[in-house]
PDB file of C-alpha atoms in Angstrom:
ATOM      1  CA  UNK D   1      40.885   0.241 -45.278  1.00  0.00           C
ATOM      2  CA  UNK D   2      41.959   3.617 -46.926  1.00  0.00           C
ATOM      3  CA  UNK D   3      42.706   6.121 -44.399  1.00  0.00           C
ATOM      4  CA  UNK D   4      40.264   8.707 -46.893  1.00  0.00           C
ATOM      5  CA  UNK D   5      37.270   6.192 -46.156  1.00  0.00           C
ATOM      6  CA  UNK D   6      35.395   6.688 -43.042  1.00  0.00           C
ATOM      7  CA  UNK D   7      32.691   4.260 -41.796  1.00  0.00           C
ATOM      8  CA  UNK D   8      28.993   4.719 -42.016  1.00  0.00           C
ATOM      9  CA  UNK D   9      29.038   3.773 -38.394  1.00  0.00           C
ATOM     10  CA  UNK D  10      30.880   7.283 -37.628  1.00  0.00           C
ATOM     11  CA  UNK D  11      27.539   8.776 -38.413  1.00  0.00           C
ATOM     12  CA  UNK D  12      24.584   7.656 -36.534  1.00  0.00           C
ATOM     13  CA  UNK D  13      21.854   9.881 -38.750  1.00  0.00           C
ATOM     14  CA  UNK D  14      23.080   8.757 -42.010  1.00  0.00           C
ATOM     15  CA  UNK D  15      23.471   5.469 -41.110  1.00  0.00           C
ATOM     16  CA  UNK D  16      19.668   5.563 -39.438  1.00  0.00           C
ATOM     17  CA  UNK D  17      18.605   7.519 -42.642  1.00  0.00           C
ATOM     18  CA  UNK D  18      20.120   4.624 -44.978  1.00  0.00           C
ATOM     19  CA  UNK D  19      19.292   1.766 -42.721  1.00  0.00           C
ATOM     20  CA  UNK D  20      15.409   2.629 -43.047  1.00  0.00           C
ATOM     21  CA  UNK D  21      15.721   3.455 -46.634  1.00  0.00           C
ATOM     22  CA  UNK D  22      17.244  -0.377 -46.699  1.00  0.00           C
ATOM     23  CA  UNK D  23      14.317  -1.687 -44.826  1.00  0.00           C
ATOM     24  CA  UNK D  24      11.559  -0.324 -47.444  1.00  0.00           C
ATOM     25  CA  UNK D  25      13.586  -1.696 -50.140  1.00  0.00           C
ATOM     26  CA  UNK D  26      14.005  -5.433 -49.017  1.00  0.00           C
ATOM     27  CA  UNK D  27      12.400  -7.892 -47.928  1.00  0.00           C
ATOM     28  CA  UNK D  28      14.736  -8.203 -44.873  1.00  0.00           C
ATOM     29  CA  UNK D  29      12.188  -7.541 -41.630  1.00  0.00           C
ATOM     30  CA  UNK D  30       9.972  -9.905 -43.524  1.00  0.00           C
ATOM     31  CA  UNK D  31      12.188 -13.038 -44.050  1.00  0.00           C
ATOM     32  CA  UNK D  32      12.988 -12.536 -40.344  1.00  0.00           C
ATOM     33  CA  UNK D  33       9.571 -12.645 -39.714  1.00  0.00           C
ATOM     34  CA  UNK D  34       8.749 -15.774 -41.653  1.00  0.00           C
ATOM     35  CA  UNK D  35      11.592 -17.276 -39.926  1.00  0.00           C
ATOM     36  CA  UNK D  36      10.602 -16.260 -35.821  1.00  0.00           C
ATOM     37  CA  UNK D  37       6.691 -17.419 -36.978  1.00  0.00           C
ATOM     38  CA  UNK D  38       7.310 -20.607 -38.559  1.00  0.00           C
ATOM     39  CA  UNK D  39      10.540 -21.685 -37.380  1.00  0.00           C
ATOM     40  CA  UNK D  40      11.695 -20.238 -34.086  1.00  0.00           C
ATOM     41  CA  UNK D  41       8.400 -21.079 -31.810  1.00  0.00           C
ATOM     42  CA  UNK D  42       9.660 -25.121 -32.097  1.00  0.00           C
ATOM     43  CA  UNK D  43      13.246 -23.647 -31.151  1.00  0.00           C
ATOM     44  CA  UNK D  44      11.860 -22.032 -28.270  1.00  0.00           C
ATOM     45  CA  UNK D  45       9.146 -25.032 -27.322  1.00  0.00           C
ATOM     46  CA  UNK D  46      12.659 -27.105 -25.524  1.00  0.00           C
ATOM     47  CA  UNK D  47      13.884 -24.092 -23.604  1.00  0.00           C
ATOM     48  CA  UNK D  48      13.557 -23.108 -19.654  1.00  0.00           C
ATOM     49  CA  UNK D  49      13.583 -27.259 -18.748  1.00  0.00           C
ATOM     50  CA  UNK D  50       9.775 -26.030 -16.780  1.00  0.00           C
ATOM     51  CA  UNK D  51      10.799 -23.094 -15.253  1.00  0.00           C
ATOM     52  CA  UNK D  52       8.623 -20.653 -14.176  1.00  0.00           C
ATOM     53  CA  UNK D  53      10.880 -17.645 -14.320  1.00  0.00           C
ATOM     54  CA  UNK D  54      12.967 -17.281 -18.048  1.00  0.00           C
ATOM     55  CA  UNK D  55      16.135 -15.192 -18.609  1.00  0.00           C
ATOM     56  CA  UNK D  56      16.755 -13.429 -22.293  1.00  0.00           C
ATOM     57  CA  UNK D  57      19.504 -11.707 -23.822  1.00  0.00           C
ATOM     58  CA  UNK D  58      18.635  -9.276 -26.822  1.00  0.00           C
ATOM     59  CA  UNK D  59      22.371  -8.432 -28.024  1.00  0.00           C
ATOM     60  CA  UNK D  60      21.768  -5.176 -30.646  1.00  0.00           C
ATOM     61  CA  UNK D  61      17.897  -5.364 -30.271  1.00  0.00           C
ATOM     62  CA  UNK D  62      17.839  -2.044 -32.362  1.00  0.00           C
ATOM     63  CA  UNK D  63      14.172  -0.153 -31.577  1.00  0.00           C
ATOM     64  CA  UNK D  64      12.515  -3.509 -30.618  1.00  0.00           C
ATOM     65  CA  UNK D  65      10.258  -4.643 -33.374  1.00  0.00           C
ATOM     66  CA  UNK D  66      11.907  -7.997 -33.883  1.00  0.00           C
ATOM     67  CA  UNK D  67      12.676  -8.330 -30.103  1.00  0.00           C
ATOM     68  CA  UNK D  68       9.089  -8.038 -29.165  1.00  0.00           C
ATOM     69  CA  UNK D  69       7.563 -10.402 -32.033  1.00  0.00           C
ATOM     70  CA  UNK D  70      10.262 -13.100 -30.861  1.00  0.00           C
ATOM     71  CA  UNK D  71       9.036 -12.696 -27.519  1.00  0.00           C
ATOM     72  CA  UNK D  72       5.592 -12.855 -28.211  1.00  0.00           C
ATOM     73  CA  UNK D  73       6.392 -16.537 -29.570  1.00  0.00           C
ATOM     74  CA  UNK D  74       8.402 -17.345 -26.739  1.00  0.00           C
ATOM     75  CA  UNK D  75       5.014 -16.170 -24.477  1.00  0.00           C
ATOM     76  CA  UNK D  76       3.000 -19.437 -26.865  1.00  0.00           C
ATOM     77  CA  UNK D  77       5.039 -21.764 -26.245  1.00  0.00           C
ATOM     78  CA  UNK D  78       5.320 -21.166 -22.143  1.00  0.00           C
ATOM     79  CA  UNK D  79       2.338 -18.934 -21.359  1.00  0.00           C
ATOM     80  CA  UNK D  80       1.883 -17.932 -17.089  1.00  0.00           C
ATOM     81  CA  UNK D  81       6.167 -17.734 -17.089  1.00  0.00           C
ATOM     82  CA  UNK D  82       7.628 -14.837 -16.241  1.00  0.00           C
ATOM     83  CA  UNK D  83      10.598 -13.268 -19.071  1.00  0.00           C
ATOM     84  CA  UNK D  84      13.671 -11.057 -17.473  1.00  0.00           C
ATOM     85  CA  UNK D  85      14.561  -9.380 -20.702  1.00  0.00           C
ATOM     86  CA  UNK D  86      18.230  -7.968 -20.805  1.00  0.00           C
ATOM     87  CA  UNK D  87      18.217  -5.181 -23.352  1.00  0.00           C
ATOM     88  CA  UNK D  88      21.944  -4.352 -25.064  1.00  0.00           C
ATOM     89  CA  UNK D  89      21.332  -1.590 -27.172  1.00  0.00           C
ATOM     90  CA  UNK D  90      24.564   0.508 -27.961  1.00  0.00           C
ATOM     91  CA  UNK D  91      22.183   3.747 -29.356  1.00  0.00           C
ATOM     92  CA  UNK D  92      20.396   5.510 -27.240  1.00  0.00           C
ATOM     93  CA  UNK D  93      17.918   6.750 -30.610  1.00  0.00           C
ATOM     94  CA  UNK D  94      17.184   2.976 -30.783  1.00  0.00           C
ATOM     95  CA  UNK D  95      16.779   2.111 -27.081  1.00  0.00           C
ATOM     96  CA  UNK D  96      14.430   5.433 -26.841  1.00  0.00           C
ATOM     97  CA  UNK D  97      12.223   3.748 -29.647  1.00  0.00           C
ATOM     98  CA  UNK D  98      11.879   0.572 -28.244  1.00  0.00           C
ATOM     99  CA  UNK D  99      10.985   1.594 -24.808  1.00  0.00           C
ATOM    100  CA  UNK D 100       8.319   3.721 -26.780  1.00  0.00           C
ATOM    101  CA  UNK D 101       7.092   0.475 -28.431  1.00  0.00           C
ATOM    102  CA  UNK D 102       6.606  -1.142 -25.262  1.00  0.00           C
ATOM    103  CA  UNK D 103       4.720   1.692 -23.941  1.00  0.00           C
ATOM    104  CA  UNK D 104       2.426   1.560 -26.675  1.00  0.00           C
ATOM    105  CA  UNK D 105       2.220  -2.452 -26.877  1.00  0.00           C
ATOM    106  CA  UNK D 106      -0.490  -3.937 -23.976  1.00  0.00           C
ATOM    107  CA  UNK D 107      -0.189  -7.388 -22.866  1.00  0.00           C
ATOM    108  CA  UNK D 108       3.308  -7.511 -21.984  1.00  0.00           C
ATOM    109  CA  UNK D 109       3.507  -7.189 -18.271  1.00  0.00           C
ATOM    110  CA  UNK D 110       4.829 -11.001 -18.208  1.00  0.00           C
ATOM    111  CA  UNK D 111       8.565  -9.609 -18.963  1.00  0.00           C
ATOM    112  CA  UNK D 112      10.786  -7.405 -17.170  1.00  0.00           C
ATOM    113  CA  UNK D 113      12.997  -5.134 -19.387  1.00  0.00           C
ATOM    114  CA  UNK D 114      16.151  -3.699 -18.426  1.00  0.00           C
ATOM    115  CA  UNK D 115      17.674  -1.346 -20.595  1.00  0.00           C
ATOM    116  CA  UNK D 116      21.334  -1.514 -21.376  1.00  0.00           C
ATOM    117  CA  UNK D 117      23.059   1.652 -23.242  1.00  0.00           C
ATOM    118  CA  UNK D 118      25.755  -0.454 -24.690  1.00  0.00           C
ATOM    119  CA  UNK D 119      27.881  -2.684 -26.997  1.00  0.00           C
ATOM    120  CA  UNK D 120      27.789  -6.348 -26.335  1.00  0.00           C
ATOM    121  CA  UNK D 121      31.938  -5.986 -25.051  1.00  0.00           C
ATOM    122  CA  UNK D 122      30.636  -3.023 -22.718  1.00  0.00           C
ATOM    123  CA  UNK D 123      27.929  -5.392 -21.732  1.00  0.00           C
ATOM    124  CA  UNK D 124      30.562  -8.608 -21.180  1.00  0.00           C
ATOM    125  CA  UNK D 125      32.623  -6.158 -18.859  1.00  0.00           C
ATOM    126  CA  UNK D 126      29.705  -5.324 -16.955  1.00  0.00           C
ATOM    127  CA  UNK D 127      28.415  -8.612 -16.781  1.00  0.00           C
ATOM    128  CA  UNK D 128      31.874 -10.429 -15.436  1.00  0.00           C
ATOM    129  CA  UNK D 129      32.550  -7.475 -13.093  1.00  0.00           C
ATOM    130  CA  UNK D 130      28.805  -8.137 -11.608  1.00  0.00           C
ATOM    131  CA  UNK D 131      30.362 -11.484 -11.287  1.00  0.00           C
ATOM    132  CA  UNK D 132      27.158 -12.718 -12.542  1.00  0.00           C
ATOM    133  CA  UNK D 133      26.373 -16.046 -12.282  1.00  0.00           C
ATOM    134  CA  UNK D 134      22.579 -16.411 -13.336  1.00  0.00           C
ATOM    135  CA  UNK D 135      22.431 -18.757 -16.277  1.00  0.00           C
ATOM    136  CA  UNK D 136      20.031 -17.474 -19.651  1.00  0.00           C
ATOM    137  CA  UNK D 137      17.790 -19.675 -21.404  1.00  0.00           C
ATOM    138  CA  UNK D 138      17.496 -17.642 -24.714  1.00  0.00           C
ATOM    139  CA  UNK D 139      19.777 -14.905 -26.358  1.00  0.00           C
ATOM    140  CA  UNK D 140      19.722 -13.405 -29.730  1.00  0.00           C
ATOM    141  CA  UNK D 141      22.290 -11.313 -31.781  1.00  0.00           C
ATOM    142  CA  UNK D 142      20.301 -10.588 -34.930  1.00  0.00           C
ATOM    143  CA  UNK D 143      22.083  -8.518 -37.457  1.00  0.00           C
ATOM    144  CA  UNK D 144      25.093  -7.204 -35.002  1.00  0.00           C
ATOM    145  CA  UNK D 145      27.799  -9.264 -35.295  1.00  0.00           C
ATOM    146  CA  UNK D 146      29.352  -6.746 -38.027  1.00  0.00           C
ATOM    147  CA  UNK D 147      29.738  -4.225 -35.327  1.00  0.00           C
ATOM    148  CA  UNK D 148      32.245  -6.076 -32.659  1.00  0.00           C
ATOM    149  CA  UNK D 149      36.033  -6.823 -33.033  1.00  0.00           C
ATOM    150  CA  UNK D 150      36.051 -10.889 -32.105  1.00  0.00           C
ATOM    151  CA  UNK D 151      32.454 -12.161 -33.559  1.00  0.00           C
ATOM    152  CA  UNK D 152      34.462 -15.372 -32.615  1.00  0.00           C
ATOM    153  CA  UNK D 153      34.938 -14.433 -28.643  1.00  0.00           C
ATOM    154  CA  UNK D 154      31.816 -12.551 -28.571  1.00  0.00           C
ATOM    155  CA  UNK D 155      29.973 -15.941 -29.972  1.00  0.00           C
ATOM    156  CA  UNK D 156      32.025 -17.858 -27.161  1.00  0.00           C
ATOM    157  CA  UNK D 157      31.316 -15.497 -24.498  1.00  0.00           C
ATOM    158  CA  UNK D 158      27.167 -15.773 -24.850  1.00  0.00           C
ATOM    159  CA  UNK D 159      27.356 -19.368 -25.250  1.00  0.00           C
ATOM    160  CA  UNK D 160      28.835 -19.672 -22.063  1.00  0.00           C
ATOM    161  CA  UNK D 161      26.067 -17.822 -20.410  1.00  0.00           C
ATOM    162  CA  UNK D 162      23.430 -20.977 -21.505  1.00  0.00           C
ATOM    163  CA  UNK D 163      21.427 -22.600 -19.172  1.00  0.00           C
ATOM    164  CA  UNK D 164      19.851 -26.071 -19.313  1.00  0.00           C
ATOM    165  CA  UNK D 165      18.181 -26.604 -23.113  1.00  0.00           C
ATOM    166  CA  UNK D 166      19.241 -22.717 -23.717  1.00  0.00           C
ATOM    167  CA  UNK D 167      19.195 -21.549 -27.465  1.00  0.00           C
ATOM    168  CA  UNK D 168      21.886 -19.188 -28.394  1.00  0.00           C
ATOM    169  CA  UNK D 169      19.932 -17.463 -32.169  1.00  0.00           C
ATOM    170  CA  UNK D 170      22.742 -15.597 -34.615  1.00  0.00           C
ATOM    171  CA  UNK D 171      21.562 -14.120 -37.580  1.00  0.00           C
ATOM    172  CA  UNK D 172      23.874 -12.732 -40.137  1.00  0.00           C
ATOM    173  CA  UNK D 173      23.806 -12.312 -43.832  1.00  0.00           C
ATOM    174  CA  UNK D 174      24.428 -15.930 -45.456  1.00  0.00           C
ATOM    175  CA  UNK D 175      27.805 -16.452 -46.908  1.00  0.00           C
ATOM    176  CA  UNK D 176      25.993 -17.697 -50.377  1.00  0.00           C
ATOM    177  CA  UNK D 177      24.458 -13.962 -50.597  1.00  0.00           C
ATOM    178  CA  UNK D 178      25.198 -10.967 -52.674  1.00  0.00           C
ATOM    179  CA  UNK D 179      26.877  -9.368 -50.056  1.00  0.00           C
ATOM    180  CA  UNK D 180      28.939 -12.282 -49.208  1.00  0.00           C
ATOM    181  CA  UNK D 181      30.194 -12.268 -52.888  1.00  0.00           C
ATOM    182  CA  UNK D 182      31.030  -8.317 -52.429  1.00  0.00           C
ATOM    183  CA  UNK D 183      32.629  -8.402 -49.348  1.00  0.00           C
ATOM    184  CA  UNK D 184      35.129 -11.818 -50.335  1.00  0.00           C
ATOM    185  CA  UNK D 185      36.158  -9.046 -53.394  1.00  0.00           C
ATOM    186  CA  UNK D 186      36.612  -5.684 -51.374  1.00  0.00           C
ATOM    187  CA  UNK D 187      37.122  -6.778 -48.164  1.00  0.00           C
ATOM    188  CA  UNK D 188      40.619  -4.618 -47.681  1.00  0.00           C
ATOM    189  CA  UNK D 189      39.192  -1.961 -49.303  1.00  0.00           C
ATOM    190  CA  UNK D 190      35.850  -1.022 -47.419  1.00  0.00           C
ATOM    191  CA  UNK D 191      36.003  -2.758 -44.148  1.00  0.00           C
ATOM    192  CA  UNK D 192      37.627  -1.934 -40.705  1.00  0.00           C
ATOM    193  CA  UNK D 193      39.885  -3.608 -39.470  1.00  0.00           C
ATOM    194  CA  UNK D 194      38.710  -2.496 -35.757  1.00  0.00           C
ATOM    195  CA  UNK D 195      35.453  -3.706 -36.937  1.00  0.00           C
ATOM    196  CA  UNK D 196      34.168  -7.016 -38.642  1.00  0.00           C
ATOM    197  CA  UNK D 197      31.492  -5.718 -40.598  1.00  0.00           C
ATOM    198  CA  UNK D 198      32.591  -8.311 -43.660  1.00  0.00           C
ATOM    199  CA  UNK D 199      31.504 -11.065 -41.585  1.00  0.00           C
ATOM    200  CA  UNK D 200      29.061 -13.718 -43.120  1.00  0.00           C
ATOM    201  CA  UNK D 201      27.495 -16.951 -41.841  1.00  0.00           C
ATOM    202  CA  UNK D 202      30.128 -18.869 -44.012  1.00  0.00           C
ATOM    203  CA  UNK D 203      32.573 -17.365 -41.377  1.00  0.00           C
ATOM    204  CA  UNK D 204      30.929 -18.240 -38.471  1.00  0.00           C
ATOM    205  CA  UNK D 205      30.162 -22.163 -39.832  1.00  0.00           C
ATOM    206  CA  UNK D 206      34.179 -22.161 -41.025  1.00  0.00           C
ATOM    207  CA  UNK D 207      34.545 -21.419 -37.289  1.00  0.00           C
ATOM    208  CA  UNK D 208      31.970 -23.136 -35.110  1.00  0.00           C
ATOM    209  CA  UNK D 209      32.646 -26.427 -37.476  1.00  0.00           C
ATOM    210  CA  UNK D 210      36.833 -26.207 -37.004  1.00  0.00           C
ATOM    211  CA  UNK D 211      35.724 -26.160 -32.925  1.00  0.00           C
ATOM    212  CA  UNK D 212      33.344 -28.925 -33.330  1.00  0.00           C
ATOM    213  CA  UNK D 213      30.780 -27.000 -32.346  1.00  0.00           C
ATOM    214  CA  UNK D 214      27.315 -28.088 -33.215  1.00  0.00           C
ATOM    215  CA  UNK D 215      24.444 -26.408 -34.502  1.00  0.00           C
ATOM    216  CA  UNK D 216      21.342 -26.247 -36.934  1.00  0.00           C
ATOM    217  CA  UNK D 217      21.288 -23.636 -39.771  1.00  0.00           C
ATOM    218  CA  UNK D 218      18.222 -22.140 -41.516  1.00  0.00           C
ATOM    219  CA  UNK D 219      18.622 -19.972 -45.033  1.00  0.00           C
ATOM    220  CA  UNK D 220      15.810 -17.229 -44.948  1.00  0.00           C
ATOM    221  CA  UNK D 221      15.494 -15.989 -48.944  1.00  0.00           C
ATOM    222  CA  UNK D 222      15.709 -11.838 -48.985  1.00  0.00           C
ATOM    223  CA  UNK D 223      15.950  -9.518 -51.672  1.00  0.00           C
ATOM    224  CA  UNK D 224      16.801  -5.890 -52.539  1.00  0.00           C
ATOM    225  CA  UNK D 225      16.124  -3.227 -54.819  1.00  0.00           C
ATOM    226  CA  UNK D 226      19.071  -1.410 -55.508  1.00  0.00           C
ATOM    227  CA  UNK D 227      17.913  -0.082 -59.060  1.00  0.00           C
ATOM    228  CA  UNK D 228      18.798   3.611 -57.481  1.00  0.00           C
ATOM    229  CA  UNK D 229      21.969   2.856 -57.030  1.00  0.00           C
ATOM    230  CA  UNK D 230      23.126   2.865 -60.607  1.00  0.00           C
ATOM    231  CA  UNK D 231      21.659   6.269 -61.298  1.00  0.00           C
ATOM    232  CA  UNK D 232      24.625   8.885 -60.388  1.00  0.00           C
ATOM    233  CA  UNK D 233      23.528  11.384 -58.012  1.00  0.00           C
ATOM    234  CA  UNK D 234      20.370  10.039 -56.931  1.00  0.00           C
ATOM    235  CA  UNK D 235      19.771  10.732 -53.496  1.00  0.00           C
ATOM    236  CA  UNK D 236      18.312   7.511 -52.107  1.00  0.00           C
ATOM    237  CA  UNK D 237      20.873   5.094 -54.334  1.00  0.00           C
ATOM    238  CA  UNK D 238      23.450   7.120 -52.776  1.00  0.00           C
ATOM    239  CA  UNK D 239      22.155   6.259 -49.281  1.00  0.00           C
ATOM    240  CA  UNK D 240      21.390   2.887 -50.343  1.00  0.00           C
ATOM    241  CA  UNK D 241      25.450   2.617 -51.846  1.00  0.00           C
ATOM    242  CA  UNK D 242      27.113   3.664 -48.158  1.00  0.00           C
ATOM    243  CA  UNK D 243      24.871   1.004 -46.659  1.00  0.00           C
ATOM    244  CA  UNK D 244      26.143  -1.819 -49.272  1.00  0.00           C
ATOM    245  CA  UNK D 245      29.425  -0.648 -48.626  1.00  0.00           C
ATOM    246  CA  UNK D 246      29.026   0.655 -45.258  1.00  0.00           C
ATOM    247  CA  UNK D 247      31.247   3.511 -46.261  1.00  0.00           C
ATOM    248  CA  UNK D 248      30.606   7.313 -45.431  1.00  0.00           C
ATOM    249  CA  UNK D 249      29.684   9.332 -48.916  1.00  0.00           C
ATOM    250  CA  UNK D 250      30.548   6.459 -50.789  1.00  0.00           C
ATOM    251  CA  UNK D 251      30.333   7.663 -54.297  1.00  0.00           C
ATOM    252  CA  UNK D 252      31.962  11.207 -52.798  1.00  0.00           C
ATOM    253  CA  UNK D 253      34.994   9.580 -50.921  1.00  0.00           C
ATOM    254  CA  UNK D 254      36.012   6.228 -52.877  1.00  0.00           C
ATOM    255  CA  UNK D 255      38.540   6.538 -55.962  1.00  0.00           C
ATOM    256  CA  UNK D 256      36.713   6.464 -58.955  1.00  0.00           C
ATOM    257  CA  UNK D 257      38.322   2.574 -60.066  1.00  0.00           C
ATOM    258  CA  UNK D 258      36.730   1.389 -56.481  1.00  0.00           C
ATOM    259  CA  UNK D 259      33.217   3.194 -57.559  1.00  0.00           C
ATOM    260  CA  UNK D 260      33.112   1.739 -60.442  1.00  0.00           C
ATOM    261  CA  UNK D 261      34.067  -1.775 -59.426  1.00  0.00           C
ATOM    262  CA  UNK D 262      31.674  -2.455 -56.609  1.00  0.00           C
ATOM    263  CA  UNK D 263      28.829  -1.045 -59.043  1.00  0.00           C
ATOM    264  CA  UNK D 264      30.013  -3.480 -61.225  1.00  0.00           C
ATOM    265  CA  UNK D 265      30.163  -6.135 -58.879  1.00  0.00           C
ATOM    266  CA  UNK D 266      26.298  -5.130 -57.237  1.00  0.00           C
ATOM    267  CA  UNK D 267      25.309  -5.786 -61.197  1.00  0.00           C
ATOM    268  CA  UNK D 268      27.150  -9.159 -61.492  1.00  0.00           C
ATOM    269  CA  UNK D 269      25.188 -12.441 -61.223  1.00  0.00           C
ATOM    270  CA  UNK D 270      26.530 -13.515 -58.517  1.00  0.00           C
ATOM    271  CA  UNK D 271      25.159 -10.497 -56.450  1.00  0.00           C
ATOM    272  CA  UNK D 272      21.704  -9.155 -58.236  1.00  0.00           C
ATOM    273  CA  UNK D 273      19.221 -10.242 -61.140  1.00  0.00           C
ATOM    274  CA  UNK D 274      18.329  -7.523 -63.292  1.00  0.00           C
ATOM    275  CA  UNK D 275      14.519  -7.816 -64.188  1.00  0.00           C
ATOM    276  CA  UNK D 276      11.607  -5.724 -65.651  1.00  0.00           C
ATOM    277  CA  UNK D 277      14.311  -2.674 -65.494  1.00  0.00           C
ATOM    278  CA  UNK D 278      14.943  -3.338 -61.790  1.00  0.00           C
ATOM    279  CA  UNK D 279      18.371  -4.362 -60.613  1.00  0.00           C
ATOM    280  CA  UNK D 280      17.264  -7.168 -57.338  1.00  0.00           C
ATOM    281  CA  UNK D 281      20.049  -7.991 -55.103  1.00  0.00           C
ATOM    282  CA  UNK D 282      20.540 -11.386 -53.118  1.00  0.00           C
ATOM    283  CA  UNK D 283      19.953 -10.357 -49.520  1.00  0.00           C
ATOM    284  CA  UNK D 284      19.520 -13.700 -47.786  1.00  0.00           C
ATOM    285  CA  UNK D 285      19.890 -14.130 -44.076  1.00  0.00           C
ATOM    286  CA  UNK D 286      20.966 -17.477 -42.498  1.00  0.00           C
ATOM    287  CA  UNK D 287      19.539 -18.077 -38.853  1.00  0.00           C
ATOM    288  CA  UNK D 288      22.203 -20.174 -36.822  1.00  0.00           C
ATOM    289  CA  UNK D 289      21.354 -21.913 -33.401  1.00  0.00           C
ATOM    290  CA  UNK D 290      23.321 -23.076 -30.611  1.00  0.00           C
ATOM    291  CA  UNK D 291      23.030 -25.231 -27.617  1.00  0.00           C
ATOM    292  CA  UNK D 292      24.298 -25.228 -24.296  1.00  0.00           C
ATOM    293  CA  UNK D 293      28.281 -25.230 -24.081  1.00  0.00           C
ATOM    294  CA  UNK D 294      28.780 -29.296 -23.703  1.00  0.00           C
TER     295      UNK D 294
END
């Protein structure tokens, strides 16, 4: 990556500001949604082998909204079982909402949170020097895998923690989206290499398939409005730009020729449809599960 290009990541409050703005302009939370109310309660129906105690793993849980809905689910299908909830949470803006969402939720005295202020490689460390040995029954990385060095080790790593009929859930942006198309273009130019924020679910598949590693896949349709983006200055397309490219002051930082290409590229039709004005970008998700190391 350019040395002159710095990372949205460098700047919590912009990328919180741009994230939310993100948020109201896809359909993102709500494909997820669809996905843990339709899909994921069957998922979570074989898990725990009768136990009466459960062990989860929220890897980048974020302020808690999806954690607590997928947990809600996981309450259906085994109601009267107890949930220890591990809570990795690298920001402690994030982890402070979520504990204030559980304050305000009732009904959830069946799980146990504990709150950890950290990256899932912090969290690894701590959980090998703990010399831990209990075994989990569900984990979920939703939307985080962009933020670690190895999504390959890290994937390896909380497989190995399974138990019995344990679910390992990844969600990621699917390979066949929008930004899968943008990132294959300008990888070099706007990602990290400490980081692999260019990561899609066509990576992880070219990887778990070369192990032999089985799993089941689910595409969850999302869209964007990134209309804003194309008018110069605006202040919410310019938020909405150092997301896409999860660059710092995109349109202030990049060379004018790198601009101009990725707003060319967010208009081509392999990336957006342009309708009724409106310039709609393919956001879909893919929702990968995994078993048990065998």
């Amino acid at each position: 990556m350019a040395s002159s290009l710095k990372s949205l990541v460098n700047d919590d409050d912009r990328y919180q500001k741009s994230f939310q703005l993100f948020l109201e302009r896809s359909s993102e939370h709500q494909c997820m949604q669809d996905f843990i109310h339709n899909k994921l309660p069957d998922i979570l129906a074989s898990i725990g082998d009768g136990k009466s105690h459960l062990n989860v793993i929220g890897v980048g849980s974020g302020a808690g909204e999806i954690d607590l809905e997928m947990l809600s689910e996981l309450h259906k299908k085994h109601p009267g079982v107890m949930v220890d909830n591990e809570v990795v949470e690298p920001s402690h803006q994030q982890l402070y909402n979520y504990k204030v969402l559980v304050s305000q939720k009732p009904d959830l005295d069946y799980i146990k949170f504990n709150w950890n202020t950290m990256t899932a490689s912090e969290f690894e460390e701590h959980w090998k020097a703990e010399k831990a040995t209990k075994k989990v029954d569900f984990i979920h990385m939703i939307q985080m895998l962009y933020y670690v060095k190895d999504p390959e080790a890290t994937i390896r790593f909380f497989q190995s923690l399974l138990g019995k009929n344990g679910k390992l859930l990844i969600i990621l942006v699917s390979g066949k989206s929008g930004w899968g198309k943008l990132w294959r273009t300008y990888r070099a130019q706007l990602c990290q290499p400490d980081l692999s924020q260019c990561v899609t679910t066509g990576d992880i598949k070219s990887f778990l398939d070369s192990k032999g590693v089985r799993y089941q896949s689910y595409e969850l349709p999302s869209q964007m409005d990134i209309t804003e983006c194309f008018t110069e200055g605006d202040e919410k397309g310019e938020l909405l730009l150092d997301f896409l490219t999860e660059v710092l002051d995109f349109s202030n930082t990049a060379s004018p020729e790198l601009r101009a290409g990725v707003l060319e590229m967010l208009r081509h039709p392999d990336c957006s449809v342009e309708s009724n004005g409106k310039v709609i970008f393919n956001n879909n998700l893919e929702a990968i599960v995994l078993d048990q190391l065998s």
